[in-house]
PDB file of C-alpha atoms in Angstrom:
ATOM      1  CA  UNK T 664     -91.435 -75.314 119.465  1.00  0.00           C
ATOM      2  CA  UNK T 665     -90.271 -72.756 122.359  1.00  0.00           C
ATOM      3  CA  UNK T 666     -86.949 -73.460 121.600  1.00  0.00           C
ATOM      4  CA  UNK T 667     -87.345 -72.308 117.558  1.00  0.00           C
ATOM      5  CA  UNK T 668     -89.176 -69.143 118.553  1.00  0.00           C
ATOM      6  CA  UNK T 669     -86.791 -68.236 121.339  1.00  0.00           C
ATOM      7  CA  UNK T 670     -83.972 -69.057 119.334  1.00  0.00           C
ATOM      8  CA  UNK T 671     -85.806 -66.616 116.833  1.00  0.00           C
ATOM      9  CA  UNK T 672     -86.128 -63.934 119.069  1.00  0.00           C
ATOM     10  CA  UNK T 673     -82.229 -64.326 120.331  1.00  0.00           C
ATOM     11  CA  UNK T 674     -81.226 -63.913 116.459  1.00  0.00           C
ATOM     12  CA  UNK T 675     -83.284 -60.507 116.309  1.00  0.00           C
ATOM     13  CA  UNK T 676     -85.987 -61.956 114.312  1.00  0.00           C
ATOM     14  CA  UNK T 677     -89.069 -59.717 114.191  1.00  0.00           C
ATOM     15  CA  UNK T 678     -92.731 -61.309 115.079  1.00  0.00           C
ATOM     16  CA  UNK T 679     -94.549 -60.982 112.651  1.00  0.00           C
ATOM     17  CA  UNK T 680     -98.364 -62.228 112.774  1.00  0.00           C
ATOM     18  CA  UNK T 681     -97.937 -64.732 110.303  1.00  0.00           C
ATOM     19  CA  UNK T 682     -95.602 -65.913 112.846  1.00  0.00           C
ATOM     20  CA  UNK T 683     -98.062 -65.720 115.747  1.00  0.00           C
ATOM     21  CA  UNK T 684     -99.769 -67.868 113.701  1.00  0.00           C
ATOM     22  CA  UNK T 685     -98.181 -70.123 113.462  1.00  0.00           C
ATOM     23  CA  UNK T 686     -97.063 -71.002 117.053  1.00  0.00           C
ATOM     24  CA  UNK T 687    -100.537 -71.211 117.510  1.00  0.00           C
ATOM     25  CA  UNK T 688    -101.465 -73.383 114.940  1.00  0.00           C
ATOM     26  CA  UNK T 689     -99.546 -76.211 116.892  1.00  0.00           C
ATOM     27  CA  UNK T 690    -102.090 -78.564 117.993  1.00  0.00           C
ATOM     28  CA  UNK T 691    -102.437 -78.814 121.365  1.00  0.00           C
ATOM     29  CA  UNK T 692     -98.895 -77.029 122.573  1.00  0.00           C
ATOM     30  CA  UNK T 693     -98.959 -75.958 126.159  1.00  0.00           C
ATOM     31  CA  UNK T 694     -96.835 -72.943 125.502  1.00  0.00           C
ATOM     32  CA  UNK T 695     -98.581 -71.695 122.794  1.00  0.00           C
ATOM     33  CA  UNK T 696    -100.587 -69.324 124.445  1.00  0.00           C
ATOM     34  CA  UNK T 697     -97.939 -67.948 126.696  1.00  0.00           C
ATOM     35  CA  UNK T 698     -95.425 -67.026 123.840  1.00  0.00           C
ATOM     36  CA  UNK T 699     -97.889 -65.568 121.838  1.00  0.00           C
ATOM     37  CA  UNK T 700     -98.744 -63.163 124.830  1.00  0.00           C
ATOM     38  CA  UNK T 701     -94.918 -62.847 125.390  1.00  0.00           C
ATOM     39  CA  UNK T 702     -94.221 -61.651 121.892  1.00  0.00           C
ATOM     40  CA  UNK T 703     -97.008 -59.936 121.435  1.00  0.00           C
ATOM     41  CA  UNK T 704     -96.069 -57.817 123.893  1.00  0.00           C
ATOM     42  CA  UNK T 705     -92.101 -57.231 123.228  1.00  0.00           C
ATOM     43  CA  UNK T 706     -93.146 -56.566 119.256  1.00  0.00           C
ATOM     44  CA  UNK T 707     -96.642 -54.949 119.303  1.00  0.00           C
ATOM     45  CA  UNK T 708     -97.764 -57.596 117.026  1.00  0.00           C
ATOM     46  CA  UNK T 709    -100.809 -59.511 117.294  1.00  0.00           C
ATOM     47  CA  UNK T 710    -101.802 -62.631 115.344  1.00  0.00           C
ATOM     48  CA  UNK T 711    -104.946 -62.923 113.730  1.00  0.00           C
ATOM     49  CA  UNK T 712    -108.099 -63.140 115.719  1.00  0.00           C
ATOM     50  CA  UNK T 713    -109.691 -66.222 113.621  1.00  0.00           C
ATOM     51  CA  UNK T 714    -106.255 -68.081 114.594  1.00  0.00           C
ATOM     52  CA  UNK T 715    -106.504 -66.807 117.879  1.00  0.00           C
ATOM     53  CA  UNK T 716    -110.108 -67.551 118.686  1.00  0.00           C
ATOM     54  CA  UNK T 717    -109.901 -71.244 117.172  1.00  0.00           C
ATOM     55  CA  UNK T 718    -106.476 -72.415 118.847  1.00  0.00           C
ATOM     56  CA  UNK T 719    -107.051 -70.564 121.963  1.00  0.00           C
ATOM     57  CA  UNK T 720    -110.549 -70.285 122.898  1.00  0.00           C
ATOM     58  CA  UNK T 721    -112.566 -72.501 120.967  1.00  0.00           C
ATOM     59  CA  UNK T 722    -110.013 -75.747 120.817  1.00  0.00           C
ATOM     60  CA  UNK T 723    -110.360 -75.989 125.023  1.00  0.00           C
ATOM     61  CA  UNK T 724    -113.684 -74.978 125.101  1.00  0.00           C
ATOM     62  CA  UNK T 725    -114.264 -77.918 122.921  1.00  0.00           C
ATOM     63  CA  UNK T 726    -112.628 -80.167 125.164  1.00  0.00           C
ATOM     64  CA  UNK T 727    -114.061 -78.723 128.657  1.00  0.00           C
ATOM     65  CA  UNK T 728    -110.884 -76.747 129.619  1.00  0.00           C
ATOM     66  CA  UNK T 729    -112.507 -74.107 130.770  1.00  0.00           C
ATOM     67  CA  UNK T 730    -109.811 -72.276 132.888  1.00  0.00           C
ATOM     68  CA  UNK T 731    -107.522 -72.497 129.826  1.00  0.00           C
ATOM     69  CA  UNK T 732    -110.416 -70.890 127.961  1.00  0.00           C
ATOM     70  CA  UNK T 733    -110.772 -68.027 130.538  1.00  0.00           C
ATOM     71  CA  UNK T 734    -107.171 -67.495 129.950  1.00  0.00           C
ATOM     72  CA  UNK T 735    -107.386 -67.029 126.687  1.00  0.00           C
ATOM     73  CA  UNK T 736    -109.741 -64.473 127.187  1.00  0.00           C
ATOM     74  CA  UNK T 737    -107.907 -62.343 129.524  1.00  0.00           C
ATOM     75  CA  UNK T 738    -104.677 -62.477 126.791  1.00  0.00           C
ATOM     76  CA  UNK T 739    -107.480 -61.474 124.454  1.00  0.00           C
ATOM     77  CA  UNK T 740    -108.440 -58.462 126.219  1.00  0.00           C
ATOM     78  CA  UNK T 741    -104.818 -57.557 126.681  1.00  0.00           C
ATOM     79  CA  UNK T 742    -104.031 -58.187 122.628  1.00  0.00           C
ATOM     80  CA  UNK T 743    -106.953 -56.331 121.832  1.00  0.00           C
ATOM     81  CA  UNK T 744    -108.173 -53.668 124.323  1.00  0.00           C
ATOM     82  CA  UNK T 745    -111.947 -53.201 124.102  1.00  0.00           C
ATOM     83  CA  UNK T 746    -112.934 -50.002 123.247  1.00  0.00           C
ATOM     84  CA  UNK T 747    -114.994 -47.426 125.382  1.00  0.00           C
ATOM     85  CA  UNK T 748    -118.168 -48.975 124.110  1.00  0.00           C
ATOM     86  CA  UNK T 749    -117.042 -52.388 124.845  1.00  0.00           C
ATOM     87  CA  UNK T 750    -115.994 -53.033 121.425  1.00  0.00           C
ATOM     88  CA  UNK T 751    -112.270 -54.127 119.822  1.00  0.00           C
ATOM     89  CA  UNK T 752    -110.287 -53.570 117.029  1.00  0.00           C
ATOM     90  CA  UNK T 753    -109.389 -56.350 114.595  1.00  0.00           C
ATOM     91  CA  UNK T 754    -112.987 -58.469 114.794  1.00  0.00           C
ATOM     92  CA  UNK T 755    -112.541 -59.438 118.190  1.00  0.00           C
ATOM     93  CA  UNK T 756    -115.205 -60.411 120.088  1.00  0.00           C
ATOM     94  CA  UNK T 757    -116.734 -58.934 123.238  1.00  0.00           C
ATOM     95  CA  UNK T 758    -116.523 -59.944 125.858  1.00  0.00           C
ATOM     96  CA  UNK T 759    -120.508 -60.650 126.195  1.00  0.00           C
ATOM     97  CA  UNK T 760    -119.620 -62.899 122.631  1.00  0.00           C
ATOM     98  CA  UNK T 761    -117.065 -64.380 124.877  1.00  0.00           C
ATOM     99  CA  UNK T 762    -119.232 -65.040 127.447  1.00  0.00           C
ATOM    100  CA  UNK T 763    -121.928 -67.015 125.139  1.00  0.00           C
ATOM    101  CA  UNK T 764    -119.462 -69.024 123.343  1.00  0.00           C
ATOM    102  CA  UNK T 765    -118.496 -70.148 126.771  1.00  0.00           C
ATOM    103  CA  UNK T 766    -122.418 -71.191 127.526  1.00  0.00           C
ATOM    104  CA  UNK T 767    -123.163 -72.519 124.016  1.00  0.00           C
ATOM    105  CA  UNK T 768    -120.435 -74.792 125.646  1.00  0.00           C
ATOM    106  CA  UNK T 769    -122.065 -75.238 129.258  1.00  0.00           C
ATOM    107  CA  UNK T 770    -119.190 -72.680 130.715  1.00  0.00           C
ATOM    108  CA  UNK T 771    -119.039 -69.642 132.216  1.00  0.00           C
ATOM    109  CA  UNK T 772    -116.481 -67.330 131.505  1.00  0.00           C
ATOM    110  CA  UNK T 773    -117.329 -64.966 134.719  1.00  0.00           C
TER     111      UNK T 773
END
């Protein structure tokens, strides 16, 4: 999967977020998150925050990764700054959402 997207971004072929999207929508990959946060920030683009929140947060909530969770959330605040008010652009959640997703899980994202 790396290989494709770097290959991609070798050939000059723009990020789009449908692409983001995609990377993210392989199950499981342990590069996923990293690319997206790569590309993200070379192109500006961002993929969507449903996509995000599933494959990133969610998924190792789900299965107790908690630390891979927390990342997640710290590429989240970097994708989507939150706002003076402590809100973000796109439907992202703050992080006080963040935080209890993380306990409706028995985590802590603190």
């Amino acid at each position: 999967l790396e290989d494709v997207f770097v290959a991609m971004a070798n050939d000059g072929v723009d990020a789009t977020p449908e692409v983001l999207d995609a990377i993210l929508a392989a199950p499981g990959h342990p590069v996923a998150l990293s690319l997206v946060q790569r590309l993200a920030a070379l192109s500006g683009v961002v993929p969507s925050t449903d996509r995000f929140l599933s494959s990133c947060v969610e998924a190792p909530l789900r299965n107790g990764d908690f630390d891979e969770a927390r990342r997640a959330c710290y590429v989240l605040d970097q994708l989507w700054p939150a706002d003076g008010e402590g809100g973000r652009g796109d439907g992202a959640p703050s992080r006080d959402a963040l935080a209890k997703l993380f306990e409706e899980y028995g985590g802590e994202l603190y």
